[in-house]
Amino acid sequence: MVQFTSLDYLTIILLILTTLLLIFTIISMFTQKRISKTVIGPKIIVKIKCLNNDYNEEKEFNKGYYVGLETGKCPKCGSKLVVDAIYSVGGTKEKELR
Amino acid sequence: MNNVSSSDIWYIVLIAIFILSFILNFTDIPQRMQLWRFASYVRRRLVQLDEIENDIRRRLVSYLSKLNVASPKEVIDNFINNYFLIEPVSIEPTDIIRRLAHLINVRDANVKEYVERYIPKLQKPEKHNVIVALEIASAINIVNKVLKHYFKLGLKNNNWILLMQLALSMPEILRIVNAYSKALDAFSLGTPIGDGAGPLVVRYLVGSAEPKVITEDTVYYEVSLNNRRVYAIKAEGPGATVGRPGEAVDKLIEMLGGNVARVITVDAALRLESEDTGEVAEGVGAAIGDVGPEKISIERAVTKYGIPLDAVVIKMSIEEAINTMTKEVYDGVLKALERVKELINSKVREGEAVIVVGVGNTVGVL
Ligand SMILES: [Zn+2]
């Protein structure tokens, strides 16, 4: 039989402390702040506007478009259609885990 | 078990603690271990960086092949490593700026000549896009080389502080490198980028007015806004160029004999982590982030005639600044446009002239 003296209690406390330290180390290894990037395919939108401001349409971007490019005639009033804006929507969003 | 008394265990533990504290305090072993840990971390990140560089090279080769370049690899290799710029002497503070501006212009001309030599018959906008794409590849190459240099130096000299610094800065460096890598797509496609916020404000301000060339790669427009004469300057689009806004402002003010009521500069600005993308702020000074010559040119020109100088900035991160313009930045552009119009209406009297400078890269914006 193991005889528990008062010093044996100290041994037990030491063991417990060591275990706690180990657990703490393991936990801190797995709970590091991680930044995950969720990639939602960015979409580039081209906004085309009539110079008379009575017509507009949206298109997907193709190489060759630039802001200020004339793309044709307005179906409503016949004046010039011009690319008014090009911008991306969606794309990468940074999210912090935990 | 009964034979081992607890006092024996304590004796051993005490000795162990003593030895451990001796090692921790009087030897380099902990530092060596850290050195080893940080080195392996940096090594893994450098492998990542190599992958990014190879990827950029691959994409650049395919972009150049589409432009019918015979030997794209050669064009890239000859560009990288060359075309560095040695900064002028600065311990003799006379006309540093003029010397620097001269060197920048010479380099600029050399780069243009290089691209023309290897890829003739290229339209001007596309030529500018190719130059920026090559500059991106070259920049990443330099970053990679410098990092490897410090890594090897750290290992060679057992300099654990150097390696630790390197390891701690690696995530931020990789973030920026990744942004540059993605930027290559924006430039090869020719979409507007976040940094194009300034030129885009000018585009919306001038409508369908005709551009007039004022200096290399830079144009100005003359329009009337509520009876105020507005002279708007931007880089010549839709190729990727920042033009020479400083020189243009100087020339334009001289052209108008100094009769300018106000100069308003509009530019993209790096936001702080706590700020939102697309925020618009207004202040005083030249909103332009070049190495010096263009900015000082604006400052000198307005100071000479005592013209008030305003700055309107659109906040964004470095990633947003060099990649395809996002919706948030675009909304910021519209806000900035309203701010500029307000400024003109409230601070410039009817009949007076005002210069608006859209600073930034005009890729994808005519
Ligand atoms: Zn119409």
Tab-separated table of C-alpha atoms and ligand atoms in Angstrom, chain A residues 50 52-55 74 76-79, ligand 1:
chain	number	residue	atom	x	y	z
A	50	CYS	CA	-26.594	56.414	-72.573
A	52	ASN	CA	-28.827	61.258	-72.375
A	53	ASN	CA	-29.211	59.231	-69.203
A	54	ASP	CA	-32.363	57.440	-70.322
A	55	TYR	CA	-30.981	53.958	-70.737
A	74	CYS	CA	-28.823	53.920	-77.512
A	76	LYS	CA	-34.182	54.541	-77.046
A	77	CYS	CA	-32.845	57.884	-78.245
A	78	GLY	CA	-30.038	57.013	-80.634
A	79	SER	CA	-27.264	58.903	-78.862
C	1	ZN	ZN	-30.629	57.185	-74.759
